[in-house]
Short mmCIF file of C-alpha atoms in Angstrom, two decimals:
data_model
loop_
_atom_site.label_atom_id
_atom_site.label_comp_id
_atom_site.label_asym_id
_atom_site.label_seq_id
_atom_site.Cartn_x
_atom_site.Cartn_y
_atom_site.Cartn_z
CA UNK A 220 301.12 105.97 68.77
CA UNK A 221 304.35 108.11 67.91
CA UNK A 222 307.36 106.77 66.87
CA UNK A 223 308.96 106.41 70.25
CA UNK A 224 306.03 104.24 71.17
CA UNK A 225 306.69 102.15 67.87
CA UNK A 226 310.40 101.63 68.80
CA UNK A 227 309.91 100.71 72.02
CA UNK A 228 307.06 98.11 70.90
CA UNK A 229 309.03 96.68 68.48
CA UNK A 230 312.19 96.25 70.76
CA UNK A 231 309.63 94.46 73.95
CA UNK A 232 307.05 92.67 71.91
CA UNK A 233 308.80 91.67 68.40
CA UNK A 234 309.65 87.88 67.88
CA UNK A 235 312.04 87.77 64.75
CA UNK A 236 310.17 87.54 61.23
CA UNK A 237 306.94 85.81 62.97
CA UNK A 238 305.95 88.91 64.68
CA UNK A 239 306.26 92.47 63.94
CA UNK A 240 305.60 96.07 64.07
CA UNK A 241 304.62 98.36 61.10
CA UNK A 242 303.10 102.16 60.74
CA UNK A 243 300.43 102.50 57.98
CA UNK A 244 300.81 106.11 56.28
CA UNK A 245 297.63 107.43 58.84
CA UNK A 246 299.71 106.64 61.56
CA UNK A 247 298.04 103.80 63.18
CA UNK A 248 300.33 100.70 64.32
CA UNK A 249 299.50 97.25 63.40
CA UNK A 250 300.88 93.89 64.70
CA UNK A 251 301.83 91.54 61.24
CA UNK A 252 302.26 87.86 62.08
CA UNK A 253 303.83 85.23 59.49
CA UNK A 254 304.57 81.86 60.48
CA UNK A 255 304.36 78.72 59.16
CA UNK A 256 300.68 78.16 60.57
CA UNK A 257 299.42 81.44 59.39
CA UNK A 258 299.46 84.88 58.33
CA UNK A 259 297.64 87.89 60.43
CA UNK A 260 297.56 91.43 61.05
CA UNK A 261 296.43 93.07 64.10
CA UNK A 262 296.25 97.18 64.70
CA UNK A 263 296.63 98.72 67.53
CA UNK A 264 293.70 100.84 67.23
CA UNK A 265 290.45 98.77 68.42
CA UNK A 266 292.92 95.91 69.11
CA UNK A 267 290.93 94.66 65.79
CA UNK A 268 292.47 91.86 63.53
CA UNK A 269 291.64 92.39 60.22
CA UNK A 270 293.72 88.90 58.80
CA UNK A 271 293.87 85.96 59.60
CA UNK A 272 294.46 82.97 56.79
CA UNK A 273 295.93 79.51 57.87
CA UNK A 274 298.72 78.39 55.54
CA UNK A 275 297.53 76.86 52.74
CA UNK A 276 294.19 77.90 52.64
CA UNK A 277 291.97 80.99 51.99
CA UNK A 278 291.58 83.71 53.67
CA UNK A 279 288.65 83.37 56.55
CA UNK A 280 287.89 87.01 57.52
CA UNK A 281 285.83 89.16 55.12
CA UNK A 282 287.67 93.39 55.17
CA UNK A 283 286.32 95.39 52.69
CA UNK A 284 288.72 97.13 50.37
CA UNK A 285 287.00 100.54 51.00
CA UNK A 286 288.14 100.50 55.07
CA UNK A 287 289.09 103.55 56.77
CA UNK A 288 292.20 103.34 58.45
CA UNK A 289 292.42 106.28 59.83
CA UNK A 290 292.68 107.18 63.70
CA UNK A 291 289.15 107.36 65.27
CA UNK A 292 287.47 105.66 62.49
CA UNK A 293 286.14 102.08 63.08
CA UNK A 294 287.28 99.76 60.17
CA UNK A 295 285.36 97.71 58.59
CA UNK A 296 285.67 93.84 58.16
CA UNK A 297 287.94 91.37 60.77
CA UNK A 298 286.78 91.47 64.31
CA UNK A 299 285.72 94.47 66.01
CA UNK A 300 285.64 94.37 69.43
CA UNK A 301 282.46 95.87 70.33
CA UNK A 302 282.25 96.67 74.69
CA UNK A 303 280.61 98.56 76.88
CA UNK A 304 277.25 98.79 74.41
CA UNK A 305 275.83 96.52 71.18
CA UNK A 306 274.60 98.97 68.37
CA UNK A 307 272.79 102.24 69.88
CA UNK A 308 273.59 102.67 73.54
CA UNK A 309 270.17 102.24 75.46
CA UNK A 310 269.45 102.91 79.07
CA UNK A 311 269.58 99.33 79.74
CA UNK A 312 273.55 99.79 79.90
CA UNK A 313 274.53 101.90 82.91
CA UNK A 314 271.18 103.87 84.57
CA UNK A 315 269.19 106.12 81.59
CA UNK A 316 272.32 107.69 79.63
CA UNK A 317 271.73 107.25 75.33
CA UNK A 318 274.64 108.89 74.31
CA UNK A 319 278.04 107.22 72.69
CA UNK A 320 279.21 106.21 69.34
CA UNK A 321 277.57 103.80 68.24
CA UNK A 322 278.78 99.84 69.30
CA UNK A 323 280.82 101.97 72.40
CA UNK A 324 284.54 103.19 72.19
CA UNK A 325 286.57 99.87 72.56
CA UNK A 326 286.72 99.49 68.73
CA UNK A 327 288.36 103.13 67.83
CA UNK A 328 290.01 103.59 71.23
CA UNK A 329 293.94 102.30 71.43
CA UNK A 330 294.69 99.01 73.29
CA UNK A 331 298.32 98.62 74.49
CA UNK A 332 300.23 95.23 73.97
CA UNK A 333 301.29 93.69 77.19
CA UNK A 334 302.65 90.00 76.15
CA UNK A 335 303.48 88.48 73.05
CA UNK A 336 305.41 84.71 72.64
CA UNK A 337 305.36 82.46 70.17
CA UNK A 338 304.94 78.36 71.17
CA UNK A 339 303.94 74.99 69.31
CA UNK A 340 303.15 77.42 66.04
CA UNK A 341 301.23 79.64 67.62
CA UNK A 342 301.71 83.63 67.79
CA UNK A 343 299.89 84.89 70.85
CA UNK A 344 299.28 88.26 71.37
CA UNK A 345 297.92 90.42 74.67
CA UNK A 346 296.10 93.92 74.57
CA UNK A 347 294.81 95.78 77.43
CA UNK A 348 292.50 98.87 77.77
CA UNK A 349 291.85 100.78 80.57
CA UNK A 350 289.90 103.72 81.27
CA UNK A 351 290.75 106.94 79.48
CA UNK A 352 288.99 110.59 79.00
CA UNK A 353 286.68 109.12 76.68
CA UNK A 354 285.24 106.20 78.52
CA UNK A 355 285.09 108.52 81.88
CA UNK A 356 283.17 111.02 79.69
CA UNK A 357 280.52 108.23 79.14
CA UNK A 358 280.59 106.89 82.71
CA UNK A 359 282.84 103.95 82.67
CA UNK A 360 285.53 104.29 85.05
CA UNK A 361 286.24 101.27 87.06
CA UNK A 362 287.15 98.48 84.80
CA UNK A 363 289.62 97.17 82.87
CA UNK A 364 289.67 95.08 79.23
CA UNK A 365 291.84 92.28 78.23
CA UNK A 366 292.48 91.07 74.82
CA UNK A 367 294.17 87.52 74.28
CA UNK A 368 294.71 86.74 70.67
CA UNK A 369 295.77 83.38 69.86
CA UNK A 370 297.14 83.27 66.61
CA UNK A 371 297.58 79.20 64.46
CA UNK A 372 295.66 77.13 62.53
CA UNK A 373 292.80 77.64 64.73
CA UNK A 374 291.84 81.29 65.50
CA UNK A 375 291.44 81.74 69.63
CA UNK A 376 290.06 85.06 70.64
CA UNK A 377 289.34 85.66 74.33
CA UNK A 378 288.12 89.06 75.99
CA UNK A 379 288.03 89.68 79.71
CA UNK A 380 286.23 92.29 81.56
CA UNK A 381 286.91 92.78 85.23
CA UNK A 382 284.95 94.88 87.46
CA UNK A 383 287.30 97.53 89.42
CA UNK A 384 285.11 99.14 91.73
CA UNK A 385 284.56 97.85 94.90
CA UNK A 386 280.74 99.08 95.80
CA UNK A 387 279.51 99.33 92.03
CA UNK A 388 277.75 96.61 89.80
CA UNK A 389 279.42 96.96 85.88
CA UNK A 390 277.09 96.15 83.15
CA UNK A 391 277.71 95.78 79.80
CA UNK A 392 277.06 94.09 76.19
CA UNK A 393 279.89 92.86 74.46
CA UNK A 394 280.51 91.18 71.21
CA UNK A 395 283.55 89.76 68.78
CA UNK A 396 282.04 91.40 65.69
CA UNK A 397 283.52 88.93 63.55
CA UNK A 398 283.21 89.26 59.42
CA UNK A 399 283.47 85.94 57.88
CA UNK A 400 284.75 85.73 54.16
CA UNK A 401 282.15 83.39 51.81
CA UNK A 402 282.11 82.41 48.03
CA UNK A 403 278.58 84.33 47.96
CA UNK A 404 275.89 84.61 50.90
CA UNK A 405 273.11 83.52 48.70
CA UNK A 406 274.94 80.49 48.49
CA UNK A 407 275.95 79.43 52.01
CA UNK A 408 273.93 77.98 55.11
CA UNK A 409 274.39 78.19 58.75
CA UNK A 410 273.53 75.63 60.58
CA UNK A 411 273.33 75.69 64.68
CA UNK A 412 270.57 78.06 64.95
CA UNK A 413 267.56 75.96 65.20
CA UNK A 414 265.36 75.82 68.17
CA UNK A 415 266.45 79.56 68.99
CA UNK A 416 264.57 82.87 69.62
CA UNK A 417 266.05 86.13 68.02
CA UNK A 418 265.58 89.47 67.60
CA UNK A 419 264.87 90.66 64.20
CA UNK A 420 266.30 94.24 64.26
CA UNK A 421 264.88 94.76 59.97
CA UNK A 422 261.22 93.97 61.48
CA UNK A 423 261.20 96.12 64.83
CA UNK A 424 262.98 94.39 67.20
CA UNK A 425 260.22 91.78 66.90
CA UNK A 426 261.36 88.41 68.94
CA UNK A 427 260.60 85.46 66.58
CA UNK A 428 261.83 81.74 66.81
CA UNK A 429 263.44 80.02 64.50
CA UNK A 430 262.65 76.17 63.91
CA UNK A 431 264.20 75.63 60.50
CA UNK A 432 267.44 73.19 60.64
CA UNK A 433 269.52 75.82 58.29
CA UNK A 434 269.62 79.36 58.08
CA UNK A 435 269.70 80.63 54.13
CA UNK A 436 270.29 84.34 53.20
CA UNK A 437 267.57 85.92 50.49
CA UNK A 438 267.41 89.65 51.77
CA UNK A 439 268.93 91.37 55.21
CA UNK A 440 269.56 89.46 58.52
CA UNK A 441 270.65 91.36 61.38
CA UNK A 442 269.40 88.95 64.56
CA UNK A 443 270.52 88.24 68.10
CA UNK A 444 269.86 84.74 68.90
CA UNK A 445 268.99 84.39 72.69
CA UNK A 446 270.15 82.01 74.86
CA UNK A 447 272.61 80.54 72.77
CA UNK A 448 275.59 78.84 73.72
CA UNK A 449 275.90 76.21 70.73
CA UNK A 450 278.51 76.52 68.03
CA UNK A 451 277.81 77.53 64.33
CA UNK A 452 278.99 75.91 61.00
CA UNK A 453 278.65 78.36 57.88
CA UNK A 454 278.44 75.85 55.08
CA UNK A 455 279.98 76.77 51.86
CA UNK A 456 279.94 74.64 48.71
CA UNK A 457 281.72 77.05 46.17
CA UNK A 458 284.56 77.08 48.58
CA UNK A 459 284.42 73.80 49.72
CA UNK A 460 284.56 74.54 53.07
CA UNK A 461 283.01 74.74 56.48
CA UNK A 462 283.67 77.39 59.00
CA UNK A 463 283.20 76.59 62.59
CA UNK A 464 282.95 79.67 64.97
CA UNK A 465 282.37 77.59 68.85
CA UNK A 466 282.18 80.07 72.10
CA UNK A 467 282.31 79.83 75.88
CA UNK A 468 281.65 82.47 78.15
CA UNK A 469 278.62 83.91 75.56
CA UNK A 470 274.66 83.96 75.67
CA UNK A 471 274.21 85.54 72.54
CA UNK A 472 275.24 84.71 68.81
CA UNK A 473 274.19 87.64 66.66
CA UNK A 474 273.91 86.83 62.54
CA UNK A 475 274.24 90.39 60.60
CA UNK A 476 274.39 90.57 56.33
CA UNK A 477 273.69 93.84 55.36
CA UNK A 478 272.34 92.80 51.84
CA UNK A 479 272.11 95.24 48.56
CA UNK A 480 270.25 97.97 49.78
CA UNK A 481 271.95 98.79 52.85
CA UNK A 482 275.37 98.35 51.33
CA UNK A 483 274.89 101.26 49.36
CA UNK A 484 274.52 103.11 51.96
CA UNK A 485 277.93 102.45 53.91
CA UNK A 486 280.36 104.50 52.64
CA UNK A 487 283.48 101.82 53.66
CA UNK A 488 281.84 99.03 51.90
CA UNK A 489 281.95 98.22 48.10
CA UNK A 490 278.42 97.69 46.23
CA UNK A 491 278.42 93.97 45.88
CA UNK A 492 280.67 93.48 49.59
CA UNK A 493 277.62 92.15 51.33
CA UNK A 494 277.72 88.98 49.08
CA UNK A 495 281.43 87.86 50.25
CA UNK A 496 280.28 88.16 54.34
CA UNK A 497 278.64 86.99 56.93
CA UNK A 498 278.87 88.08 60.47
CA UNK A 499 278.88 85.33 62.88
CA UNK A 500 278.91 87.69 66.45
CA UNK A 501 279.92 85.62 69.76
CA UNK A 502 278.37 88.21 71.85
CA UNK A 503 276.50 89.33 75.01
CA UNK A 504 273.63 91.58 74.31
CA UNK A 505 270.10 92.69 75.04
CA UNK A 506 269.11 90.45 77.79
CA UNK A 507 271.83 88.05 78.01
CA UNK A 508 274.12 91.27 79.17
CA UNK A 509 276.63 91.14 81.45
CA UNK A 510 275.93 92.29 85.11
CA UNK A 511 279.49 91.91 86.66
CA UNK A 512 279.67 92.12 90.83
CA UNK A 513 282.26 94.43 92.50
CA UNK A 514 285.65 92.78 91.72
CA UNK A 515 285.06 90.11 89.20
CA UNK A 516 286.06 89.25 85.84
CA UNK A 517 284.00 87.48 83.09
CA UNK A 518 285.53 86.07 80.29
CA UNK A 519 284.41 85.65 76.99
CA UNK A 520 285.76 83.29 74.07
CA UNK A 521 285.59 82.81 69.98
CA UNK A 522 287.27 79.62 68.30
CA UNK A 523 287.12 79.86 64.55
CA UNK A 524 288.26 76.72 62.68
CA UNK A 525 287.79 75.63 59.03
CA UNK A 526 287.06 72.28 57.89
CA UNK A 527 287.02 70.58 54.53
CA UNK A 528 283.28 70.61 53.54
CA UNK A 529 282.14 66.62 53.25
#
């Protein structure tokens, strides 16, 4: 975004001290929110929020200090949107075409804000992203991507897709690739999953079920859970705290920590970063895609709260 874009941001979308526009040295544009209910930032790139801390408390998205911020690089930490693909792009996702970065092109692509207001403590915030030579390059065309950020004591994050062709089926994954901040992940347990099948991506792909109450963390986890809708509690004792992430809208809740020896191979994440995250994902991948008729919408949503750990 150049300057004239900035200006003209800031003078439509800017609400006082609660809401405004700043320019990192790389150039990218990010949205920083301070009210009395919280603190955020947003950029523009990715539409990805990399804060958000209610007031009073700690912060509750993990962002590793090594980040890129730099246009065309993903950043990582806060909530990536991930859309039209999950990880590699497969042939499942529009006819027998493999190529793309990797996750699709929503989370480095630039997302325009088209509504902002600010009501009963909460900063809401509206991105859009349409097609563009990049997308049409990889065959998506006909569709268009809505961002709602809802900004308070509670975190509200909804994404809709809507299907603009009129003869064509859209299919997609999708997924709020959400990094949440913990004392230590061999410390915490996530509870929710029981009763679920997943795919465990470190043991190829294999589908597996899991019957144990509580998930615990003693080496990777990167797993789509199937077919589920229910919420899930990380519980954290050093931090006294429990961190509810509830969804509508989603099939798929994908658990990723990256663990020792995969950290050190990620050039954006400090050694020891894998034991202050977890990835809680409200998603739609692998079978639970999305197959969206000629002129619909389907809309997905994340609610992130934190509660006093009893």
């Amino acid at each position: 975004m150049n300057q004239e874009c900035l200006t003209s941001a800031c003078e439509q979308f800017s609400i006082g001290d609660a809401l405004r526009f700043a320019k990192t040295e790389s150039g990218l544009i990010k949205v920083i929110v301070t009210t009395q209910a919280c603190s955020a930032e947003l950029f523009l790139q990715g539409a990805h929020l990399t804060l958000w801390q209610p007031a009073a408390k700690e912060p509750v998205l993990f962002l590793s200090d090594r980040s890129f911020y730099e246009p065309g690089k993903a950043i990582r930490g806060g909530v990536p949107i991930i859309f039209p693909w999950f990880g590699a792009r497969t042939a499942t996702v529009t006819g027998a075409r493999t190529d793309g970065p990797s996750h699709g092109f929503a989370r480095t692509s630039e997302w325009t804000v088209t509504r902002t207001s600010y009501d009963n403590e909460i900063i809401s915030i509206e991105l859009t992203l349409a097609p563009s030579e990049l997308s049409r390059s990889l065959g998506f065309d006909e569709f268009d991507v809505r961002y709602l950020a809802n900004l308070g004591r509670e975190l509200d994050l909804q994404l809709t897709v809507s299907n603009k062709s009129s003869t064509a089926t859209l299919k997609f994954e999708e997924a709020l690739h959400t990094y949440l901040r913990v004392s230590d992940a061999r410390d915490v347990t996530l509870a929710g999953l029981d009763a679920t099948d997943y795919l465990d991506k470190t043991d190829g792909y294999k589908r597996k079920h899991q019957s144990d109450e509580l998930l615990v963390f003693n080496g990777e986890v990167d797993r789509p859970y199937l077919n589920h809708k229910r919420p899930v509690a990380i519980n954290d004792k050093k931090l006294q705290r429990k961190i509810v992430v509830d969804k509508e809208g989603s099939m798929t809740t994908v658990v990723w920590n990256p663990w020792s020896e995969l950290t050190r191979k990620l050039t954006d994440m400090a050694p020891d970063g894998w034991t202050h995250m977890v990835c809680v994902e409200t998603a739609n991948a692998a079978e639970n895609l999305v197959e969206l008729s000629p002129g619909h919408s389907h809309t997905m949503r994340a609610t992130i709260s934190v509660e006093p750990l009893s």
